[in-house]
Short mmCIF file of C-alpha atoms in Angstrom, two decimals:
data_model
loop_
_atom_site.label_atom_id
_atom_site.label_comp_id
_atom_site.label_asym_id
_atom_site.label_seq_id
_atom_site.Cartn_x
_atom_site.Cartn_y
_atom_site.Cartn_z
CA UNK A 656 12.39 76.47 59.77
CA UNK A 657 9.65 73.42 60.02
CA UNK A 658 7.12 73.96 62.50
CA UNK A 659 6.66 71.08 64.77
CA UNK A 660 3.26 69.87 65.76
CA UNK A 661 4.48 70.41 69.42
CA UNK A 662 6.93 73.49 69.42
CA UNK A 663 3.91 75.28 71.23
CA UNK A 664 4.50 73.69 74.28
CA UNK A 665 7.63 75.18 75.09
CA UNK A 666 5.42 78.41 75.70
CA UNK A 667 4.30 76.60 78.77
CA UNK A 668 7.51 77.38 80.53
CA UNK A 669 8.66 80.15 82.54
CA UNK A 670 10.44 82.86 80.99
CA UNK A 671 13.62 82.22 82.18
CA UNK A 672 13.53 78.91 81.28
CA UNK A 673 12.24 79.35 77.91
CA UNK A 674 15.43 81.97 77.40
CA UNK A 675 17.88 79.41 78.79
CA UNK A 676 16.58 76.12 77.19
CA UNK A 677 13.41 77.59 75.07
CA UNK A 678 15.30 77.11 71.58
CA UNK A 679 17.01 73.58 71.96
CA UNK A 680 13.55 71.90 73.36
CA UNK A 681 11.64 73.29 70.68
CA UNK A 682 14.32 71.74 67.94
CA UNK A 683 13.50 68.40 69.84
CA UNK A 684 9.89 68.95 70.23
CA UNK A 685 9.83 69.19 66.31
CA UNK A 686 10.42 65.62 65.76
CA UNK A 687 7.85 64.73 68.42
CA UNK A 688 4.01 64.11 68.38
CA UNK A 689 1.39 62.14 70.45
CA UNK A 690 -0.23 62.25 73.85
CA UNK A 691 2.74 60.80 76.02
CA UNK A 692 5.26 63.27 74.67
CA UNK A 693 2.25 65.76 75.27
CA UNK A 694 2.02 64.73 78.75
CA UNK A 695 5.63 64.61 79.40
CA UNK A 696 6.25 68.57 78.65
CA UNK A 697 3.23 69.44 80.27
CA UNK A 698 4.64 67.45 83.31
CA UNK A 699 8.42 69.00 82.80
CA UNK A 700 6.54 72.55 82.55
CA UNK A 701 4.63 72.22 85.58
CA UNK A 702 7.93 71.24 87.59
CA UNK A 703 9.74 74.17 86.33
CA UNK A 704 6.96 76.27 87.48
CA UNK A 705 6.87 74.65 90.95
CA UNK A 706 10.53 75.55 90.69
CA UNK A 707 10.70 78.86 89.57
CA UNK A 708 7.89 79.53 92.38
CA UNK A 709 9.79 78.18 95.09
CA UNK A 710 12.81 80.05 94.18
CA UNK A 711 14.87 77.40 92.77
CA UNK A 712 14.37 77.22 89.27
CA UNK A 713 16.81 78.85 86.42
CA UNK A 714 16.02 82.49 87.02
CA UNK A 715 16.69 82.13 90.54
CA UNK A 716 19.85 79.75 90.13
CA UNK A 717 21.31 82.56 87.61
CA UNK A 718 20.64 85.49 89.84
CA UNK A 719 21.63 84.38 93.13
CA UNK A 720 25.25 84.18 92.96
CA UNK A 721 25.16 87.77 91.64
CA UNK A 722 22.55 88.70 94.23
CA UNK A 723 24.95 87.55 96.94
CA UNK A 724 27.83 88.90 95.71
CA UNK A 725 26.38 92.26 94.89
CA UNK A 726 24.61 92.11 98.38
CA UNK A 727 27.88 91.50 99.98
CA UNK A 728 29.31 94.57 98.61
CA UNK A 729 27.99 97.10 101.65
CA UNK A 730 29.44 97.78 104.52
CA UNK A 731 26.64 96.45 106.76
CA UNK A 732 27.01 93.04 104.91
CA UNK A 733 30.02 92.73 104.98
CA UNK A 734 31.88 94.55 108.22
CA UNK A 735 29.96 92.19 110.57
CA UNK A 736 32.26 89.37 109.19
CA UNK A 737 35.03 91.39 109.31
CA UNK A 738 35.18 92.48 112.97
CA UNK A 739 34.47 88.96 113.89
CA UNK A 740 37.42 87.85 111.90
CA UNK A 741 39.31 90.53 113.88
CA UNK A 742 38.02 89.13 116.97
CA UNK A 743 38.79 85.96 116.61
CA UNK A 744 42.50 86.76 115.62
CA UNK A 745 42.47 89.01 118.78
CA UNK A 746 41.71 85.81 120.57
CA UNK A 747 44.14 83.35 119.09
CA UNK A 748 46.81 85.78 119.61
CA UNK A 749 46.06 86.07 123.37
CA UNK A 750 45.55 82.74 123.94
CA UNK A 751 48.94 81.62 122.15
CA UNK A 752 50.62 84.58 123.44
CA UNK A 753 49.64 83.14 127.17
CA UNK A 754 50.48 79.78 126.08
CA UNK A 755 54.01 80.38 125.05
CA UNK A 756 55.04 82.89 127.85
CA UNK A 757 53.18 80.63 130.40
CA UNK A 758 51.46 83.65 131.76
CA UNK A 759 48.44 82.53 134.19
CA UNK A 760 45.23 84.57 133.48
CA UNK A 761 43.60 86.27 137.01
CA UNK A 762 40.66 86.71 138.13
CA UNK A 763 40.66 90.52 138.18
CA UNK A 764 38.14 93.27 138.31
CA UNK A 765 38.86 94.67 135.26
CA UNK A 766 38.81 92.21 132.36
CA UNK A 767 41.37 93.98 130.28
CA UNK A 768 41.81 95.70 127.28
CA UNK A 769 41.85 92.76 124.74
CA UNK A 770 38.66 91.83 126.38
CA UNK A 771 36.49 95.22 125.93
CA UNK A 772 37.90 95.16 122.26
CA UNK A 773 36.33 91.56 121.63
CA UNK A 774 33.26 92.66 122.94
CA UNK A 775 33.13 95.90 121.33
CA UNK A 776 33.61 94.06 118.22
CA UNK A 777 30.90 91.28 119.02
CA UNK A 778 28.41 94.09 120.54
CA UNK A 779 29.11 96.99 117.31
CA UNK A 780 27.65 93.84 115.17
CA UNK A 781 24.16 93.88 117.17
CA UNK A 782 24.13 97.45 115.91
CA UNK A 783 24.91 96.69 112.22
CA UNK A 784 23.08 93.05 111.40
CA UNK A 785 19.76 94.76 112.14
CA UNK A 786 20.51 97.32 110.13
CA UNK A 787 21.58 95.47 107.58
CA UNK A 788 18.50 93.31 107.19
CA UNK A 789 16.35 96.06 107.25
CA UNK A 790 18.39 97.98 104.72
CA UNK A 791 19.27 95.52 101.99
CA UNK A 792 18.88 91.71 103.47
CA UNK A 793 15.01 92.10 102.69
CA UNK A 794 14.79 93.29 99.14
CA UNK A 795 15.95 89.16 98.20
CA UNK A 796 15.95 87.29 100.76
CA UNK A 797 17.42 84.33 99.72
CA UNK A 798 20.88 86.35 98.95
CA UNK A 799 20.09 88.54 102.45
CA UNK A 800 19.69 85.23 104.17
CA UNK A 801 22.49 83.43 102.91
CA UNK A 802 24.52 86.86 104.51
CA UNK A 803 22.90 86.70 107.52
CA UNK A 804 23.88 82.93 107.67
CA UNK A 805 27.64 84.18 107.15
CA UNK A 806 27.40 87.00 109.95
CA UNK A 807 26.09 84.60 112.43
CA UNK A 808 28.65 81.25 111.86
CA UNK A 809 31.68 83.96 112.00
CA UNK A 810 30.33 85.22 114.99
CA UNK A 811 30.11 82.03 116.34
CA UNK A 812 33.54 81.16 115.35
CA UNK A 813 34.71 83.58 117.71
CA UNK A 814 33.28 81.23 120.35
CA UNK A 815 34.93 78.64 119.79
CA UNK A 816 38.52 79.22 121.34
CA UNK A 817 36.54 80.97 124.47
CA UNK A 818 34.86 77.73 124.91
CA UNK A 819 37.97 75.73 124.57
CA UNK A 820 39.74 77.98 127.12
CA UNK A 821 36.75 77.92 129.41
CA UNK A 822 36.51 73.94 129.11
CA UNK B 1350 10.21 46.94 73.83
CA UNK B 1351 8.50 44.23 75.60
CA UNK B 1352 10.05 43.95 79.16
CA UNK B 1353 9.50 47.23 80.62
CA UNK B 1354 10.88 46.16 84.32
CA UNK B 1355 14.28 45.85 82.20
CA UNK B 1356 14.42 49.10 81.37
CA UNK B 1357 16.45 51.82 83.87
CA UNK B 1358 14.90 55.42 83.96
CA UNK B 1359 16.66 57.68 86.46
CA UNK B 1360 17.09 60.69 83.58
CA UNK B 1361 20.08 62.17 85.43
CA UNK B 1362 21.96 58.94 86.09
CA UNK B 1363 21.33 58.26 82.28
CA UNK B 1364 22.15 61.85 81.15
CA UNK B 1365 25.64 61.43 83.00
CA UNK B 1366 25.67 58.13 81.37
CA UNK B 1367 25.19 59.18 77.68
CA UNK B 1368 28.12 61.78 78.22
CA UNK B 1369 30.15 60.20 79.65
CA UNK B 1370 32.22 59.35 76.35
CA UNK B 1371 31.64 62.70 75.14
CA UNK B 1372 29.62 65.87 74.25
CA UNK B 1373 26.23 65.60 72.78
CA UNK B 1374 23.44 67.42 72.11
CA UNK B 1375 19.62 66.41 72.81
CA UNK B 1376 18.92 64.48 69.99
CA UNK B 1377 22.16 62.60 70.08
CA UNK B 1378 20.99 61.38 73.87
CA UNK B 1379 17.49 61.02 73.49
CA UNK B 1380 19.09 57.94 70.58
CA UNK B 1381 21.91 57.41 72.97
CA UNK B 1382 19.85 56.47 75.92
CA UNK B 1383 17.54 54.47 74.03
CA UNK B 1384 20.00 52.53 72.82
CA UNK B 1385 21.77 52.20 76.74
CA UNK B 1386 19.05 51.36 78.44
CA UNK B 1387 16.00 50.93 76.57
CA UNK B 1388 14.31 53.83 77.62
CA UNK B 1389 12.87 56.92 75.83
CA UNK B 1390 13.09 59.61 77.83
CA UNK B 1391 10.59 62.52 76.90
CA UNK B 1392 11.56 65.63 75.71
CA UNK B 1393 10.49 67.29 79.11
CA UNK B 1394 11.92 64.93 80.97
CA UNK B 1395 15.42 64.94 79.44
CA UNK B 1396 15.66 68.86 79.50
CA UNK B 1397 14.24 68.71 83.12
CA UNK B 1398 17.10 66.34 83.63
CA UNK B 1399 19.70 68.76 81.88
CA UNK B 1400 18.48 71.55 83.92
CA UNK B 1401 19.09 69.88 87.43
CA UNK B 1402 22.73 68.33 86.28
CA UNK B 1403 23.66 71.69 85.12
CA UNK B 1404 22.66 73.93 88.02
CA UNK B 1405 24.55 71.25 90.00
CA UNK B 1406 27.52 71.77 88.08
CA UNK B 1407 27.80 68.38 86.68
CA UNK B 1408 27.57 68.80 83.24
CA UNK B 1409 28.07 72.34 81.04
CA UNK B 1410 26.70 73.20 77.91
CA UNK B 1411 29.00 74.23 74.77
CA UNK B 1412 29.12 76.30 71.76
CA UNK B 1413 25.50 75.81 70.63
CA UNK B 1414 25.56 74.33 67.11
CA UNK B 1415 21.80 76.35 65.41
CA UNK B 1416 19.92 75.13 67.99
CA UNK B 1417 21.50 72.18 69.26
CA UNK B 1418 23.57 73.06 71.97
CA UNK B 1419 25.99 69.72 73.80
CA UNK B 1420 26.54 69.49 76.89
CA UNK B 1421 29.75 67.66 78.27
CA UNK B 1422 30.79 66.59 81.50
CA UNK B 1423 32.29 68.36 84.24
CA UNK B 1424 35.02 67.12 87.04
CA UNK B 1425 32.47 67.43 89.60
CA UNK B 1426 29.91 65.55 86.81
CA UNK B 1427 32.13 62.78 85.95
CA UNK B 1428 32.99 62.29 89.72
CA UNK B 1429 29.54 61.84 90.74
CA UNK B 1430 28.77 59.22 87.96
CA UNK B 1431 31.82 57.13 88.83
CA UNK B 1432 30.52 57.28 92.75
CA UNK B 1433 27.16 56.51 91.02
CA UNK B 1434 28.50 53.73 89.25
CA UNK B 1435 30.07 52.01 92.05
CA UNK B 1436 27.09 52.19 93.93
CA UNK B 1437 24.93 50.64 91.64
CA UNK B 1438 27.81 48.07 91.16
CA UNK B 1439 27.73 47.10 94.47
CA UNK B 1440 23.46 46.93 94.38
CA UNK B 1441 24.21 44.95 91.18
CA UNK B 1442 26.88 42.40 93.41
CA UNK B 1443 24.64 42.25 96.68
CA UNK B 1444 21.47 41.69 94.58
CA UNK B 1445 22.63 38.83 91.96
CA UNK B 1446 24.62 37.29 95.28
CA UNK B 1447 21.24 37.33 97.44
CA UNK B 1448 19.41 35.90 93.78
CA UNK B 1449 22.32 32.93 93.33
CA UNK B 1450 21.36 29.38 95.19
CA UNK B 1451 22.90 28.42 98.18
#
């Protein structure tokens, strides 16, 4: 194997990086010499780094789909978007039950049965999401985050069709 | 090359450009987009550039061949340099239009 004047350089990168991409710059670097080429790893290196730091550079981009996915794998990650997927069925099929029989909702005392059961399954989740963070969502928080993000939009899902019924 | 303001350097747009009519490898687009647009992209910068297309999904890397490894072109990756192209087309229309005389 020749040994290019500039094959050095590659060490400048961050591991990942270097394992992803290490071998095919180095092939190119051997054919290259000279300050600009110099300057142009140095300035490629010092991006990755920036990126790798900031949590979007390769080690990050090859982790995180796994780190969701393995994330998503407990119960506290994932039965939050369950029992608002449950809720919000609940709702369509009262709502579309009510609008093919015609039946008029009342004001009443007692909301009904359908209702405590939506809000049992909203309320349970105030329970879980907290525990959930504290348990797992903080250990990488970009995966925990992106979770979180999924908990709260299916929550507010459920809104929706009481906010068209209400409006 | 004497007329620098000729030359066109966005190193993704030229990336998608050099594979667009098939795999290659480093070396074979470091020549290719020379050739295309009169630029030499630097080693950093054309890795840098094959770093961002492929954790966008645009372009995906093949059997590596030794060390060279091409990279091809993905659906998403040729869809986003055809809505590339046209925009560029249509800077290209608007700006020799606004350039013609009267």
């Amino acid at each position: 194997m020749r040994s290019g004047r500039l094959n050095w350089m590659v060490r400048l990168y961050p591991s990942a990086w270097r394992e992803r991409y290490g071998a095919e710059l180095e092939d190119l670097l051997e054919n290259e010499s000279g300050p600009r080429a110099m300057f142009d790893v140095l300035r490629a290196a010092a991006a990755e780094w920036v990126l790798d730091l900031t949590g979007l550079g390769v080690r990050q981009m090859q982790t995180y789909r796994s780190s969701v996915l393995a994330m998503a794998k407990h119960p506290s990650a994932f039965v939050p978007m369950v029992l608002s997927g449950l809720a919000l069925l609940e709702l369509l099929g009262a709502i579309t039950y009510n609008v093919v029989t015609g039946a008029v909702v009342k004001e009443a005392h007692d909301e009904g049965v359908l209702a405590h059961l939506y809000q049992i399954m909203i309320g349970v989740q105030f329970l879980i999401v907290p525990w959930f963070l504290l348990r797992w969502g903080w250990r990488d928080v970009r995966a925990g985050a992106t979770l979180l993000g999924l908990q709260v939009l299916a929550v507010l899902l459920t809104f929706v069709p009481l906010w068209r019924v209400e409006h | 090359m004497g007329n620098s303001a000729a030359h066109f350097s966005d190193p993704q747009f030229l990336v998608l450009a050099s594979l667009a009519d098939g795999p290659k490898h480093g070396h074979a687009m470091l020549h290719d987009i020379e050739a295309m647009s009169g630029s030499r992209l630097g080693p950093g910068t054309l890795y840098g550039a094959i770093g961002r297309l492929e954790r966008q999904g645009w372009i995906e890397p093949l059997e590596a061949e030794d060390r060279r490894r091409p990279y091809r072109l993905t659906k998403a990756g040729h869809a986003a340099f055809v809505s590339k192209l046209a925009t560029l087309q249509r800077i290209v229309a608007t700006g020799t239009r606004r350039l013609s005389p009267a």
